[in-house]
């Protein structure tokens, strides 16, 4: 199972026992190591299976679990409130994790693969100008592949991103559950990084949305300026918490 789970090379399968200290699990996710001198995982560890002595999986511990725990205690909560979300303002490099509307879906998937991203804002280069950030018209996600496979329409991967978004909308409109999901995606899950917003704000929004990543926007330039995940927050505050 471990070998199969490690096939992508983007997320290592590293199970831990139920007696493993939480500190070790958090360090494993954040650094790829569970302690000083330990072997390093060959790929990022995004979640950790917690197993019993029989090898049965009791729980999959993720960074969202960390945020949920952190917000229940005064110490970690204070640390999250003390740090600005501007830490993840990458307006000068956000284009590297974006895709142009006239690019093909295949190219979008290549960008996700090379940047280990699961979702990309779709934009037009000319809309961004010299201000930095991107103006997003929609999003494409790794999970879109599920729809392509279910519909047996592999040919749509050759469409432009804008054409694919239109196709996706038409398919999803026939399914209420998929349509509700699409409506959530169309809101981009944007969180403002202005007005003193903190990592606590981001953590709360990630938990309530149940999404792995949120887009950050700047009211100053009316652009998306970054993408942040629950793991990003863990890496940022780990040394202060453990």
XYZ file of C-alpha atoms in Angstrom:
242
model
C 0.000 0.000 0.000
C 2.818 2.363 0.906
C 4.573 1.846 -2.434
C 1.324 2.513 -4.320
C 0.580 5.597 -2.220
C 4.037 6.985 -2.992
C 3.704 6.631 -6.776
C 2.991 10.312 -7.468
C 6.126 11.513 -5.736
C 4.171 14.503 -4.422
C 3.038 13.094 -1.074
C 4.950 10.485 0.894
C 3.117 7.711 2.733
C 4.637 7.625 6.220
C 2.395 5.891 8.789
C 2.958 6.512 12.497
C 1.777 4.635 15.569
C -0.891 5.980 17.886
C 1.771 6.422 20.584
C 3.822 8.847 18.483
C 4.072 12.301 20.119
C 2.104 14.999 18.320
C 5.311 17.038 18.126
C 6.934 14.354 15.977
C 3.946 14.161 13.641
C 3.877 17.936 13.158
C 7.617 18.012 12.425
C 7.213 15.157 9.952
C 4.553 17.064 8.015
C 6.431 20.371 8.157
C 9.969 19.172 7.451
C 9.798 15.578 6.212
C 11.584 14.437 9.381
C 10.036 13.289 12.647
C 13.071 14.161 14.742
C 16.727 15.125 14.709
C 18.866 12.614 12.863
C 15.905 10.743 11.393
C 15.681 9.816 7.730
C 14.059 12.345 5.445
C 10.945 11.469 3.448
C 11.593 11.389 -0.305
C 8.512 13.559 -0.944
C 6.497 16.072 1.120
C 4.372 14.516 3.840
C 0.927 16.102 3.561
C -0.961 13.828 5.949
C 0.015 11.033 8.322
C -1.892 7.749 8.746
C -2.151 6.859 12.443
C -2.109 3.062 12.776
C -2.549 0.569 15.596
C -0.398 -2.492 16.335
C -2.399 -4.524 13.821
C -1.556 -2.048 11.072
C -5.111 -0.746 10.873
C -5.550 2.938 10.093
C -7.214 4.733 12.998
C -7.099 8.241 11.591
C -5.481 10.300 8.845
C -3.882 13.279 10.571
C -3.768 16.323 8.316
C -2.778 19.948 8.669
C -6.450 20.807 9.078
C -6.373 18.651 12.217
C -3.455 20.763 13.420
C -5.392 23.986 12.831
C -8.421 22.553 14.608
C -6.290 21.682 17.642
C -4.355 24.955 17.578
C -7.507 27.066 17.711
C -8.663 25.223 20.833
C -5.710 26.356 22.952
C -4.714 29.831 24.082
C -0.981 29.563 23.321
C -1.155 28.522 19.646
C -4.131 30.847 19.100
C -2.107 33.801 20.399
C 0.774 32.910 18.078
C -1.536 32.734 15.060
C -3.119 36.080 15.976
C 0.296 37.699 16.349
C 1.432 36.965 12.793
C 0.202 38.758 9.706
C -1.226 36.998 6.683
C 1.009 39.296 4.621
C 3.635 36.586 5.155
C 2.024 34.805 2.202
C 1.786 37.863 -0.058
C 3.687 36.700 -3.154
C 2.344 39.207 -5.641
C 5.606 39.263 -7.604
C 5.658 35.501 -8.217
C 1.966 34.525 -8.214
C 1.977 34.232 -12.011
C 4.217 31.176 -11.636
C 1.332 29.311 -9.962
C -1.349 30.636 -12.309
C -2.544 29.624 -15.750
C -3.587 31.805 -18.668
C -7.154 31.484 -19.958
C -5.896 30.682 -23.451
C -3.489 27.980 -22.245
C -4.538 24.343 -22.603
C -5.808 22.330 -19.667
C -2.866 19.973 -20.183
C -0.497 22.879 -19.598
C -2.418 23.794 -16.432
C -1.881 20.238 -15.177
C 1.836 20.500 -16.001
C 2.058 23.687 -13.922
C 0.311 21.964 -11.017
C 2.706 19.047 -11.315
C 5.870 21.189 -11.427
C 4.776 23.490 -8.603
C 3.089 20.766 -6.489
C -0.117 22.815 -6.516
C -3.618 21.389 -6.572
C -5.455 24.503 -7.758
C -4.549 27.408 -10.031
C -6.198 30.771 -10.649
C -7.025 31.299 -14.335
C -6.131 34.769 -15.555
C -5.134 37.018 -18.443
C -1.571 38.308 -18.300
C -2.530 41.736 -19.626
C -4.972 42.300 -16.752
C -2.266 42.149 -14.100
C -0.089 44.978 -15.409
C 2.826 46.181 -13.284
C 1.011 46.074 -9.952
C 1.792 42.442 -9.230
C -0.765 39.814 -8.339
C -3.311 38.400 -10.765
C -6.908 39.098 -11.713
C -8.587 35.687 -11.640
C -11.610 34.856 -13.764
C -11.928 31.257 -12.555
C -9.950 28.336 -11.178
C -8.819 24.933 -12.387
C -8.065 22.112 -9.999
C -6.562 18.644 -9.905
C -10.020 17.446 -8.856
C -11.305 18.463 -12.307
C -9.656 15.275 -13.544
C -12.333 13.286 -11.696
C -15.012 14.932 -13.805
C -13.055 14.291 -17.001
C -12.720 10.593 -16.121
C -16.330 10.197 -15.013
C -17.585 11.815 -18.202
C -15.078 9.835 -20.310
C -14.122 13.049 -22.083
C -10.333 12.964 -22.136
C -10.424 15.087 -25.279
C -11.373 18.174 -23.224
C -7.852 18.254 -21.825
C -6.788 19.754 -25.145
C -9.262 22.629 -24.791
C -8.173 26.046 -23.629
C -8.750 26.770 -19.952
C -11.619 29.140 -20.730
C -13.255 26.544 -23.018
C -12.783 23.864 -20.367
C -14.391 26.045 -17.695
C -17.449 26.483 -19.947
C -17.622 22.716 -20.547
C -17.272 22.034 -16.828
C -20.066 24.450 -16.016
C -22.401 22.799 -18.535
C -21.693 19.331 -17.122
C -22.032 20.402 -13.514
C -25.268 22.291 -14.086
C -26.943 18.912 -14.629
C -25.884 17.725 -11.188
C -26.942 19.682 -8.095
C -24.078 18.518 -5.863
C -21.512 19.335 -8.516
C -23.191 22.675 -9.209
C -22.979 23.675 -5.533
C -19.292 22.759 -5.540
C -18.744 24.843 -8.653
C -20.459 27.816 -7.057
C -18.014 27.572 -4.162
C -15.084 27.428 -6.580
C -16.325 30.478 -8.464
C -16.000 32.498 -5.268
C -12.272 31.618 -5.347
C -12.225 31.335 -1.531
C -10.466 34.691 -1.449
C -9.338 36.018 1.926
C -8.192 39.628 2.262
C -4.660 40.161 3.575
C -5.317 43.823 4.326
C -6.536 45.578 7.470
C -4.268 43.605 9.805
C -5.621 40.155 9.001
C -3.693 37.443 10.815
C -2.812 33.788 10.369
C -5.621 33.152 12.845
C -8.075 34.534 10.265
C -6.638 32.262 7.575
C -6.721 29.235 9.869
C -10.369 29.856 10.728
C -11.354 30.273 7.081
C -9.484 27.131 6.034
C -11.276 25.130 8.711
C -14.742 26.428 7.902
C -14.308 26.017 4.133
C -12.702 22.550 4.390
C -10.541 23.452 1.402
C -6.830 22.680 1.347
C -5.893 26.091 -0.035
C -7.209 29.653 -0.070
C -6.427 32.503 -2.414
C -5.264 35.700 -0.752
C -6.330 39.048 -2.146
C -5.089 42.574 -1.617
C -7.678 45.329 -1.488
C -4.866 47.766 -2.240
C -4.393 46.493 -5.790
C -7.601 44.427 -6.161
C -5.585 41.361 -7.118
C -4.964 37.850 -5.869
C -1.485 37.970 -4.384
C -0.933 34.512 -2.927
C -2.109 31.000 -2.254
C -1.914 29.561 1.257
C -2.517 26.073 2.606
C -2.942 24.708 6.100
C 0.536 23.163 5.766
C 1.995 26.598 4.957
C 0.628 27.902 8.259
C 2.038 24.899 10.142
C 5.513 25.439 8.651
C 5.354 29.151 9.525
C 4.544 28.700 13.227
C 5.928 25.236 14.072
C 9.091 26.394 15.855
C 7.066 28.729 18.055
C 4.535 26.071 19.032
C 6.643 22.952 19.704
